[in-house]
Each structure stands twice: as C-alpha cells, then as structure tokens.
PDB file of C-alpha atoms in Angstrom:
ATOM      1  CA  MET A   1     188.565 133.062 290.204  1.00 46.00           C
ATOM      2  CA  LYS A   2     187.453 129.732 288.719  1.00 52.00           C
ATOM      3  CA  ARG A   3     189.833 126.809 289.192  1.00 55.00           C
ATOM      4  CA  THR A   4     190.907 124.920 286.098  1.00 63.00           C
ATOM      5  CA  ILE A   5     190.562 121.206 286.845  1.00 68.00           C
ATOM      6  CA  ARG A   6     190.544 118.061 284.739  1.00 73.00           C
ATOM      7  CA  HIS A   7     188.368 115.734 286.801  1.00 81.00           C
ATOM      8  CA  ILE A   8     185.589 115.848 289.413  1.00 89.00           C
ATOM      9  CA  SER A   9     185.266 112.583 291.307  1.00 88.00           C
ATOM     10  CA  ASN A  10     182.643 113.459 293.908  1.00 92.00           C
ATOM     11  CA  LYS A  11     179.109 112.798 292.646  1.00 93.00           C
ATOM     12  CA  LEU A  12     177.520 115.156 295.174  1.00 93.00           C
ATOM     13  CA  THR A  13     179.799 117.990 294.079  1.00 94.00           C
ATOM     14  CA  LYS A  14     178.637 117.530 290.497  1.00 95.00           C
ATOM     15  CA  THR A  15     174.974 117.196 291.486  1.00 95.00           C
ATOM     16  CA  ARG A  16     175.067 120.389 293.522  1.00 95.00           C
ATOM     17  CA  ALA A  17     176.720 122.229 290.639  1.00 95.00           C
ATOM     18  CA  LEU A  18     174.001 121.047 288.252  1.00 97.00           C
ATOM     19  CA  ARG A  19     171.233 122.052 290.655  1.00 96.00           C
ATOM     20  CA  ARG A  20     172.430 125.661 290.496  1.00 95.00           C
ATOM     21  CA  SER A  21     170.851 125.759 287.018  1.00 96.00           C
ATOM     22  CA  LYS A  22     167.099 126.471 287.159  1.00 95.00           C
ATOM     23  CA  ALA A  23     166.708 124.917 283.725  1.00 97.00           C
ATOM     24  CA  LEU A  24     168.218 121.607 284.871  1.00 97.00           C
ATOM     25  CA  HIS A  25     166.624 121.413 288.295  1.00 94.00           C
ATOM     26  CA  LYS A  26     163.585 119.398 287.173  1.00 97.00           C
ATOM     27  CA  TYR A  27     165.778 116.704 285.582  1.00 98.00           C
ATOM     28  CA  ILE A  28     167.813 115.946 288.713  1.00 97.00           C
ATOM     29  CA  PRO A  29     166.513 113.243 291.077  1.00 97.00           C
ATOM     30  CA  GLU A  30     166.843 114.066 294.760  1.00 97.00           C
ATOM     31  CA  THR A  31     170.380 113.143 295.785  1.00 96.00           C
ATOM     32  CA  ARG A  32     171.788 113.569 299.300  1.00 96.00           C
ATOM     33  CA  ARG A  33     174.710 112.458 301.456  1.00 95.00           C
ATOM     34  CA  MET A  34     173.706 109.260 303.227  1.00 93.00           C
ATOM     35  CA  ASN A  35     173.129 109.027 306.945  1.00 92.00           C
ATOM     36  CA  LEU A  36     170.548 107.206 309.062  1.00 89.00           C
ATOM     37  CA  ASP A  37     167.935 109.965 308.910  1.00 92.00           C
ATOM     38  CA  VAL A  38     168.360 110.776 305.193  1.00 94.00           C
ATOM     39  CA  PHE A  39     168.276 107.108 304.230  1.00 92.00           C
ATOM     40  CA  ASN A  40     165.116 106.511 306.253  1.00 91.00           C
ATOM     41  CA  LYS A  41     163.225 109.528 304.904  1.00 94.00           C
ATOM     42  CA  MET A  42     164.154 108.970 301.258  1.00 95.00           C
ATOM     43  CA  LEU A  43     163.516 105.232 301.298  1.00 93.00           C
ATOM     44  CA  HIS A  44     160.007 105.694 302.682  1.00 90.00           C
ATOM     45  CA  ARG A  45     159.305 108.693 300.453  1.00 94.00           C
ATOM     46  CA  TYR A  46     160.207 106.929 297.205  1.00 95.00           C
ATOM     47  CA  SER A  47     159.960 103.205 298.142  1.00 93.00           C
ATOM     48  CA  MET A  48     163.137 102.659 296.105  1.00 94.00           C
ATOM     49  CA  VAL A  49     166.528 104.380 296.288  1.00 95.00           C
ATOM     50  CA  TYR A  50     169.994 103.826 294.915  1.00 94.00           C
ATOM     51  CA  LEU A  51     173.003 104.071 297.203  1.00 94.00           C
ATOM     52  CA  LYS A  52     176.185 105.067 295.405  1.00 93.00           C
ATOM     53  CA  PRO A  53     179.766 105.657 296.537  1.00 92.00           C
ATOM     54  CA  CYS A  54     180.388 109.402 296.477  1.00 90.00           C
ATOM     55  CA  CYS A  55     183.545 108.848 294.429  1.00 86.00           C
ATOM     56  CA  GLY A  56     182.880 105.498 292.763  1.00 72.00           C
ATOM     57  CA  SER A  57     182.958 104.624 289.069  1.00 72.00           C
ATOM     58  CA  LEU A  58     181.984 101.883 286.603  1.00 68.00           C
ATOM     59  CA  GLY A  59     178.901 100.972 288.624  1.00 67.00           C
ATOM     60  CA  GLN A  60     180.982  99.465 291.416  1.00 79.00           C
ATOM     61  CA  GLY A  61     179.523  99.459 294.924  1.00 84.00           C
ATOM     62  CA  VAL A  62     176.020 100.547 293.846  1.00 90.00           C
ATOM     63  CA  ILE A  63     173.187  99.217 296.018  1.00 91.00           C
ATOM     64  CA  ARG A  64     169.460  99.289 295.249  1.00 92.00           C
ATOM     65  CA  MET A  65     167.195  99.402 298.287  1.00 92.00           C
ATOM     66  CA  GLY A  66     163.433  99.074 298.224  1.00 93.00           C
ATOM     67  CA  THR A  67     160.344  98.434 300.319  1.00 90.00           C
ATOM     68  CA  ILE A  68     157.380  96.159 299.724  1.00 81.00           C
ATOM     69  CA  ASN A  69     154.167  95.623 301.668  1.00 75.00           C
ATOM     70  CA  SER A  70     153.701  92.037 302.789  1.00 63.00           C
ATOM     71  CA  ARG A  71     150.327  90.272 302.840  1.00 61.00           C
ATOM     72  CA  THR A  72     150.055  91.119 306.520  1.00 60.00           C
ATOM     73  CA  GLY A  73     150.504  94.810 305.757  1.00 62.00           C
ATOM     74  CA  LYS A  74     153.959  94.936 307.299  1.00 72.00           C
ATOM     75  CA  ILE A  75     156.707  96.756 305.393  1.00 82.00           C
ATOM     76  CA  GLN A  76     159.592  94.542 304.300  1.00 85.00           C
ATOM     77  CA  TYR A  77     162.946  95.709 302.963  1.00 89.00           C
ATOM     78  CA  HIS A  78     165.100  94.296 300.201  1.00 89.00           C
ATOM     79  CA  SER A  79     168.455  95.230 298.736  1.00 90.00           C
ATOM     80  CA  GLN A  80     170.556  94.149 295.787  1.00 87.00           C
ATOM     81  CA  THR A  81     174.273  94.567 295.239  1.00 83.00           C
ATOM     82  CA  GLY A  82     175.622  93.035 292.059  1.00 77.00           C
ATOM     83  CA  LYS A  83     173.856  89.678 291.750  1.00 79.00           C
ATOM     84  CA  HIS A  84     173.137  89.323 295.477  1.00 82.00           C
ATOM     85  CA  VAL A  85     169.617  89.972 296.831  1.00 86.00           C
ATOM     86  CA  HIS A  86     168.880  90.300 300.554  1.00 89.00           C
ATOM     87  CA  ARG A  87     165.645  90.751 302.515  1.00 90.00           C
ATOM     88  CA  TYR A  88     165.177  92.314 305.957  1.00 89.00           C
ATOM     89  CA  GLU A  89     162.283  92.338 308.400  1.00 85.00           C
ATOM     90  CA  SER A  90     162.937  95.816 309.786  1.00 87.00           C
ATOM     91  CA  TYR A  91     164.390  99.124 308.734  1.00 86.00           C
ATOM     92  CA  HIS A  92     167.133  99.018 311.379  1.00 87.00           C
ATOM     93  CA  LYS A  93     168.297  95.577 310.253  1.00 89.00           C
ATOM     94  CA  ALA A  94     168.394  96.855 306.691  1.00 90.00           C
ATOM     95  CA  TYR A  95     170.399  99.923 307.654  1.00 89.00           C
ATOM     96  CA  ARG A  96     172.894  97.900 309.700  1.00 90.00           C
ATOM     97  CA  ALA A  97     173.428  95.590 306.720  1.00 90.00           C
ATOM     98  CA  ILE A  98     173.926  98.586 304.433  1.00 90.00           C
ATOM     99  CA  THR A  99     176.503 100.164 306.740  1.00 89.00           C
ATOM    100  CA  ARG A 100     178.432  96.876 306.795  1.00 89.00           C
ATOM    101  CA  GLU A 101     178.314  96.851 303.002  1.00 87.00           C
ATOM    102  CA  THR A 102     179.519 100.446 302.630  1.00 88.00           C
ATOM    103  CA  ARG A 103     182.350  99.915 305.165  1.00 84.00           C
ATOM    104  CA  GLY A 104     182.423 103.489 306.379  1.00 84.00           C
ATOM    105  CA  LYS A 105     182.933 104.967 302.919  1.00 90.00           C
ATOM    106  CA  PRO A 106     180.963 108.134 302.073  1.00 92.00           C
ATOM    107  CA  TYR A 107     177.821 107.236 300.148  1.00 94.00           C
ATOM    108  CA  LEU A 108     174.949 109.179 298.656  1.00 94.00           C
ATOM    109  CA  VAL A 109     171.266 108.302 298.435  1.00 96.00           C
ATOM    110  CA  GLN A 110     169.477 108.962 295.145  1.00 97.00           C
ATOM    111  CA  LYS A 111     165.783 108.726 294.365  1.00 97.00           C
ATOM    112  CA  GLY A 112     165.160 105.482 292.506  1.00 96.00           C
ATOM    113  CA  ILE A 113     164.062 105.927 288.909  1.00 96.00           C
ATOM    114  CA  ARG A 114     161.930 103.130 287.465  1.00 95.00           C
ATOM    115  CA  LEU A 115     163.570 102.787 284.082  1.00 96.00           C
ATOM    116  CA  LEU A 116     162.085 101.682 280.802  1.00 97.00           C
ATOM    117  CA  VAL A 117     162.829  98.026 280.104  1.00 96.00           C
ATOM    118  CA  TYR A 118     163.727  95.962 277.064  1.00 96.00           C
ATOM    119  CA  LYS A 119     163.398  92.164 277.245  1.00 92.00           C
ATOM    120  CA  HIS A 120     162.524  92.620 280.935  1.00 93.00           C
ATOM    121  CA  ARG A 121     165.838  94.385 281.615  1.00 94.00           C
ATOM    122  CA  PRO A 122     166.199  98.102 282.477  1.00 94.00           C
ATOM    123  CA  PHE A 123     168.155 100.456 280.250  1.00 96.00           C
ATOM    124  CA  ASP A 124     169.496 103.993 280.315  1.00 96.00           C
ATOM    125  CA  VAL A 125     171.450 106.255 277.977  1.00 98.00           C
ATOM    126  CA  ARG A 126     175.106 107.266 277.784  1.00 97.00           C
ATOM    127  CA  VAL A 127     175.751 110.526 275.929  1.00 98.00           C
ATOM    128  CA  MET A 128     179.305 111.521 275.022  1.00 98.00           C
ATOM    129  CA  VAL A 129     179.959 115.277 274.847  1.00 98.00           C
ATOM    130  CA  GLN A 130     183.339 116.665 273.749  1.00 97.00           C
ATOM    131  CA  ARG A 131     185.041 119.831 272.667  1.00 96.00           C
ATOM    132  CA  ASN A 132     185.193 119.857 268.880  1.00 95.00           C
ATOM    133  CA  PHE A 133     187.722 121.441 266.540  1.00 94.00           C
ATOM    134  CA  LYS A 134     185.924 124.777 266.855  1.00 94.00           C
ATOM    135  CA  LYS A 135     186.254 124.557 270.691  1.00 93.00           C
ATOM    136  CA  SER A 136     182.465 124.228 270.959  1.00 96.00           C
ATOM    137  CA  TRP A 137     180.662 121.466 272.843  1.00 98.00           C
ATOM    138  CA  GLU A 138     179.293 118.705 270.623  1.00 98.00           C
ATOM    139  CA  VAL A 139     177.381 115.506 271.272  1.00 98.00           C
ATOM    140  CA  THR A 140     179.602 112.869 269.673  1.00 98.00           C
ATOM    141  CA  GLY A 141     177.792 109.704 270.719  1.00 97.00           C
ATOM    142  CA  VAL A 142     174.493 108.373 272.063  1.00 98.00           C
ATOM    143  CA  ALA A 143     174.085 104.734 273.108  1.00 97.00           C
ATOM    144  CA  GLY A 144     171.564 102.680 275.036  1.00 96.00           C
ATOM    145  CA  ARG A 145     172.905 100.538 277.903  1.00 95.00           C
ATOM    146  CA  LEU A 146     170.868  97.449 278.796  1.00 95.00           C
ATOM    147  CA  ALA A 147     171.547  95.954 282.234  1.00 93.00           C
ATOM    148  CA  HIS A 148     172.891  92.437 282.665  1.00 89.00           C
ATOM    149  CA  PRO A 149     169.931  90.121 283.455  1.00 88.00           C
ATOM    150  CA  HIS A 150     171.038  89.703 287.085  1.00 81.00           C
ATOM    151  CA  ARG A 151     172.435  93.151 287.877  1.00 84.00           C
ATOM    152  CA  ILE A 152     170.972  96.521 288.841  1.00 82.00           C
ATOM    153  CA  VAL A 153     173.403  98.739 286.912  1.00 85.00           C
ATOM    154  CA  THR A 154     173.602  99.198 283.158  1.00 85.00           C
ATOM    155  CA  ASN A 155     177.357  99.774 282.888  1.00 81.00           C
ATOM    156  CA  GLY A 156     179.134  97.806 280.206  1.00 77.00           C
ATOM    157  CA  SER A 157     181.876  97.111 282.739  1.00 72.00           C
ATOM    158  CA  GLN A 158     179.238  95.191 284.742  1.00 77.00           C
ATOM    159  CA  GLY A 159     178.183  93.052 281.795  1.00 79.00           C
ATOM    160  CA  GLY A 160     175.688  95.447 280.204  1.00 89.00           C
ATOM    161  CA  THR A 161     174.751  95.192 276.536  1.00 94.00           C
ATOM    162  CA  ILE A 162     175.068  98.185 274.224  1.00 95.00           C
ATOM    163  CA  TYR A 163     172.254  98.993 271.801  1.00 96.00           C
ATOM    164  CA  PRO A 164     171.389 101.779 269.395  1.00 97.00           C
ATOM    165  CA  LEU A 165     168.938 103.825 271.458  1.00 97.00           C
ATOM    166  CA  GLU A 166     166.373 103.810 268.644  1.00 97.00           C
ATOM    167  CA  VAL A 167     166.067 100.020 268.959  1.00 97.00           C
ATOM    168  CA  LEU A 168     165.357 100.155 272.694  1.00 97.00           C
ATOM    169  CA  LEU A 169     162.714 102.861 272.257  1.00 98.00           C
ATOM    170  CA  LYS A 170     160.882 101.278 269.322  1.00 96.00           C
ATOM    171  CA  ALA A 171     158.402  99.384 271.512  1.00 93.00           C
ATOM    172  CA  TYR A 172     157.345 102.579 273.284  1.00 97.00           C
ATOM    173  CA  ILE A 173     157.051 105.403 270.772  1.00 97.00           C
ATOM    174  CA  THR A 174     156.820 106.130 267.051  1.00 97.00           C
ATOM    175  CA  LYS A 175     159.822 106.980 264.905  1.00 96.00           C
ATOM    176  CA  LYS A 176     158.923 110.675 264.943  1.00 97.00           C
ATOM    177  CA  LYS A 177     158.625 110.716 268.736  1.00 97.00           C
ATOM    178  CA  ARG A 178     161.882 108.766 269.071  1.00 97.00           C
ATOM    179  CA  HIS A 179     163.625 111.465 267.090  1.00 97.00           C
ATOM    180  CA  THR A 180     162.130 114.169 269.326  1.00 98.00           C
ATOM    181  CA  LEU A 181     163.046 112.338 272.533  1.00 98.00           C
ATOM    182  CA  ILE A 182     166.643 111.719 271.446  1.00 98.00           C
ATOM    183  CA  LYS A 183     166.919 115.383 270.490  1.00 98.00           C
ATOM    184  CA  SER A 184     165.795 116.293 274.034  1.00 98.00           C
ATOM    185  CA  ILE A 185     168.333 113.880 275.521  1.00 98.00           C
ATOM    186  CA  LYS A 186     171.128 115.552 273.562  1.00 98.00           C
ATOM    187  CA  LYS A 187     169.923 118.993 274.621  1.00 98.00           C
ATOM    188  CA  ILE A 188     169.888 118.055 278.320  1.00 98.00           C
ATOM    189  CA  ALA A 189     173.360 116.524 278.033  1.00 98.00           C
ATOM    190  CA  LEU A 190     174.725 119.701 276.458  1.00 98.00           C
ATOM    191  CA  MET A 191     173.043 121.868 279.094  1.00 98.00           C
ATOM    192  CA  SER A 192     174.578 119.739 281.845  1.00 98.00           C
ATOM    193  CA  VAL A 193     178.064 119.987 280.395  1.00 97.00           C
ATOM    194  CA  LYS A 194     177.851 123.741 279.890  1.00 97.00           C
ATOM    195  CA  GLN A 195     176.613 124.204 283.461  1.00 97.00           C
ATOM    196  CA  LEU A 196     179.528 122.246 284.905  1.00 96.00           C
ATOM    197  CA  ASN A 197     181.975 123.970 282.590  1.00 94.00           C
ATOM    198  CA  ASN A 198     180.799 127.367 283.851  1.00 93.00           C
ATOM    199  CA  ILE A 199     181.906 126.353 287.336  1.00 92.00           C
ATOM    200  CA  TYR A 200     184.781 123.977 286.574  1.00 90.00           C
ATOM    201  CA  PRO A 201     186.429 124.954 283.281  1.00 90.00           C
ATOM    202  CA  GLY A 202     189.203 122.827 281.856  1.00 88.00           C
ATOM    203  CA  ILE A 203     187.450 119.509 281.309  1.00 93.00           C
ATOM    204  CA  ARG A 204     187.236 118.647 277.615  1.00 93.00           C
ATOM    205  CA  GLU A 205     184.937 115.617 277.531  1.00 96.00           C
ATOM    206  CA  TYR A 206     182.017 114.287 279.526  1.00 97.00           C
ATOM    207  CA  GLY A 207     179.819 111.210 279.665  1.00 96.00           C
ATOM    208  CA  VAL A 208     176.270 112.076 280.691  1.00 98.00           C
ATOM    209  CA  ASP A 209     174.055 109.254 281.978  1.00 97.00           C
ATOM    210  CA  ILE A 210     170.370 109.908 281.383  1.00 98.00           C
ATOM    211  CA  ALA A 211     167.438 107.785 282.507  1.00 97.00           C
ATOM    212  CA  ILE A 212     164.054 107.505 280.819  1.00 98.00           C
ATOM    213  CA  ASP A 213     161.365 106.573 283.314  1.00 97.00           C
ATOM    214  CA  GLN A 214     158.133 104.703 282.636  1.00 95.00           C
ATOM    215  CA  HIS A 215     156.346 107.985 281.897  1.00 97.00           C
ATOM    216  CA  LEU A 216     159.073 108.946 279.359  1.00 97.00           C
ATOM    217  CA  LYS A 217     160.388 111.656 281.682  1.00 98.00           C
ATOM    218  CA  LEU A 218     164.130 112.267 281.417  1.00 98.00           C
ATOM    219  CA  TRP A 219     166.439 112.296 284.438  1.00 98.00           C
ATOM    220  CA  ILE A 220     170.132 113.134 284.779  1.00 98.00           C
ATOM    221  CA  LEU A 221     171.635 110.242 286.735  1.00 96.00           C
ATOM    222  CA  GLU A 222     175.257 111.315 286.648  1.00 94.00           C
ATOM    223  CA  VAL A 223     177.803 113.338 284.706  1.00 96.00           C
ATOM    224  CA  ASN A 224     181.187 111.653 284.310  1.00 94.00           C
ATOM    225  CA  THR A 225     184.343 113.697 283.784  1.00 93.00           C
ATOM    226  CA  ARG A 226     186.433 110.679 282.757  1.00 91.00           C
ATOM    227  CA  PRO A 227     183.954 108.937 280.460  1.00 92.00           C
ATOM    228  CA  ASP A 228     184.570 105.417 279.264  1.00 90.00           C
ATOM    229  CA  PRO A 229     184.334 105.296 275.439  1.00 93.00           C
ATOM    230  CA  CYS A 230     183.933 101.499 275.414  1.00 91.00           C
ATOM    231  CA  PRO A 231     180.131 101.468 274.916  1.00 93.00           C
ATOM    232  CA  PHE A 232     180.541 103.110 271.540  1.00 95.00           C
ATOM    233  CA  THR A 233     182.953 100.430 270.317  1.00 94.00           C
ATOM    234  CA  LYS A 234     180.089  97.935 270.614  1.00 94.00           C
ATOM    235  CA  LEU A 235     177.775  99.679 268.146  1.00 95.00           C
ATOM    236  CA  ASN A 236     177.588  98.584 264.520  1.00 94.00           C
ATOM    237  CA  ASP A 237     177.636 102.253 263.573  1.00 92.00           C
ATOM    238  CA  LYS A 238     181.362 103.036 263.881  1.00 94.00           C
ATOM    239  CA  SER A 239     180.997 106.727 263.024  1.00 96.00           C
ATOM    240  CA  MET A 240     180.452 107.624 266.685  1.00 97.00           C
ATOM    241  CA  ILE A 241     183.571 105.929 268.079  1.00 96.00           C
ATOM    242  CA  SER A 242     185.640 107.262 265.167  1.00 96.00           C
ATOM    243  CA  ARG A 243     184.549 110.825 265.952  1.00 97.00           C
ATOM    244  CA  ILE A 244     185.025 110.312 269.705  1.00 97.00           C
ATOM    245  CA  ILE A 245     188.609 109.075 269.205  1.00 96.00           C
ATOM    246  CA  ARG A 246     189.386 111.902 266.775  1.00 96.00           C
ATOM    247  CA  TYR A 247     188.150 114.578 269.173  1.00 96.00           C
ATOM    248  CA  ALA A 248     189.865 112.908 272.132  1.00 95.00           C
ATOM    249  CA  LYS A 249     193.237 113.030 270.387  1.00 94.00           C
ATOM    250  CA  MET A 250     192.669 116.690 269.583  1.00 93.00           C
ATOM    251  CA  ASN A 251     191.914 117.269 273.283  1.00 90.00           C
ATOM    252  CA  GLY A 252     195.002 115.368 274.433  1.00 88.00           C
ATOM    253  CA  SER A 253     193.399 112.052 275.452  1.00 87.00           C
ATOM    254  CA  ILE A 254     194.398 108.563 274.349  1.00 86.00           C
ATOM    255  CA  TYR A 255     192.070 105.655 275.084  1.00 87.00           C
ATOM    256  CA  ASN A 256     192.737 102.040 275.943  1.00 83.00           C
ATOM    257  CA  LEU A 257     190.030 100.391 273.881  1.00 84.00           C
ATOM    258  CA  LYS A 258     190.399  96.808 275.099  1.00 81.00           C
ATOM    259  CA  CYS A 259     186.702  96.607 275.880  1.00 81.00           C
ATOM    260  CA  THR A 260     186.000  93.020 276.903  1.00 78.00           C
ATOM    261  CA  LYS A 261     183.216  93.308 279.486  1.00 78.00           C
ATOM    262  CA  ALA A 262     180.542  95.278 277.628  1.00 81.00           C
ATOM    263  CA  LYS A 263     178.519  93.268 275.143  1.00 87.00           C
ATOM    264  CA  SER A 264     177.354  94.190 271.671  1.00 89.00           C
ATOM    265  CA  SER A 265     173.715  93.636 270.816  1.00 85.00           C
ATOM    266  CA  GLY A 266     174.515  93.367 267.121  1.00 82.00           C
ATOM    267  CA  ALA A 267     171.395  95.450 266.478  1.00 85.00           C
ATOM    268  CA  ARG A 268     171.299  98.225 263.916  1.00 83.00           C
ATOM    269  CA  SER A 269     169.505 101.562 264.147  1.00 77.00           C
ATOM    270  CA  ARG A 270     166.051 101.488 262.579  1.00 64.00           C
TER     271      ARG A 270
END
C-alpha cells in the first residue's frame, strides 16, 4: 500500500523515483550518492559536477567542482562554495578539502549542467505545480532565476534575481520557439509531479527546478515538495502569485511572504 506523506527531503529518493519513469529518464542528469570512487569517476567523466546535501534546501551547502587542463597538460581542480573559490593541484587534495567542507553529512554528486547565461550569469527555471480546485495538477507559475554574480546557485534565497522566463530566452530563440520551449518545460514539470505522486501520494504542491543547457536541452535538476513561493512575488505579473496563494489556501497551506533576499529584475514579459 502506498504511504501518504507530505514531504520528501532526500534528493536521491526523489531522483530514483523519477528515474522509474521511462519518459523522464532522458531529462535526469546522472545523480549518485557521493563517495571517493563515485566522485572521482563522475568528475573526470563530466569535468564539472555539483555536490549537494542529500537533504538540503535553499541552495545551502552546494559545491561546484570542476577540472581544467593547465598549460603543462596537468589536470587542475577547482571548487566554489558560495562566493569562495579554491584550487587544488591533485584530485586527492581536492577530495580531502571537499570532505572537510561536507563535515560527514550525506552528499550526492550530480552531473554538471552548463546553463544558459544572461548578462554573463547562469539561470534556470522554477515551475510551481499545485492541485487546483478540480483536484487536477496545474502549472501555476513559471519564473526564471538568475544567479547572483558571485554565486553558483540561482536560488532567490542566495541573492538570485527573478525574471520572466521569456526575457531570459529572448537572446537565444524566436518568440515562437520560446513559446514551444516553455510549453515543454511545463509538460516535463507536470510529468515529474505525476510520477512522484504515483509513488508518494498526499503532497499537494511542488516546485520543479529545470535547467536549460547551452544546446537548449532540458534537465530536471530537482523537485521540491515544500516549494518556496517567494520567486513569484518578484515578478511584475502578479497573476501567478495570486493563483499560487489561492490554491495553497485551498490545499491547507499558508505562506510567509516576507521575501527579502530574492531580487526583482523589474522586467516585463515580452
């Protein structure tokens, strides 16, 4: 019998549940529990990985690790946590530094996605999906999250700036193609939510984080079961946050909307 739960904190649990869907499999970057061997293989396979706390939130504790080839042909390693950048001469020195940073907490390793950028800063997409008044799943909000100039995560809680997604995509594709891409993003978000709901019924709202890489391929970065509505308060279009709040109340949730860390771009959809 399926358990009725209200929240799933472990990112690996959610990733494994999503991977059980053949339709979603191609959108999920390789994600594994971190240990010395896994970290080594994935870092050298992809040249960039993200290390995330298995049960973290709000972008806290996320580390980006990458490799570069020096002029002498020797591989060098570099990491960034928050605003701090470090360089290491060997893999073992890098791994020792990472283990000190993670302090014994369970972490996962995820294939690094090279995101599209706007004003030289990477961005991704937050999609809000909620139960509506007909008890069906509905996309109630889509927003672009632009990373703080000196940070690796796009979260508003880490100083990210919230944009209408159409504005961020304008430099890359035509209006018609933007419409098609955003439609695909909504479809993938809905598929993700329905897949998780099949296994863990009881959750009434989700925040789906989707990346767009430099080839315009879509990736599911994470599905949040306690989504922060703050990004949508920063959009000039207030219809999204109004609908999100209305559906949340219907589903028994009340938000604290004192959103001081995320920034508003002031931009309007075009």
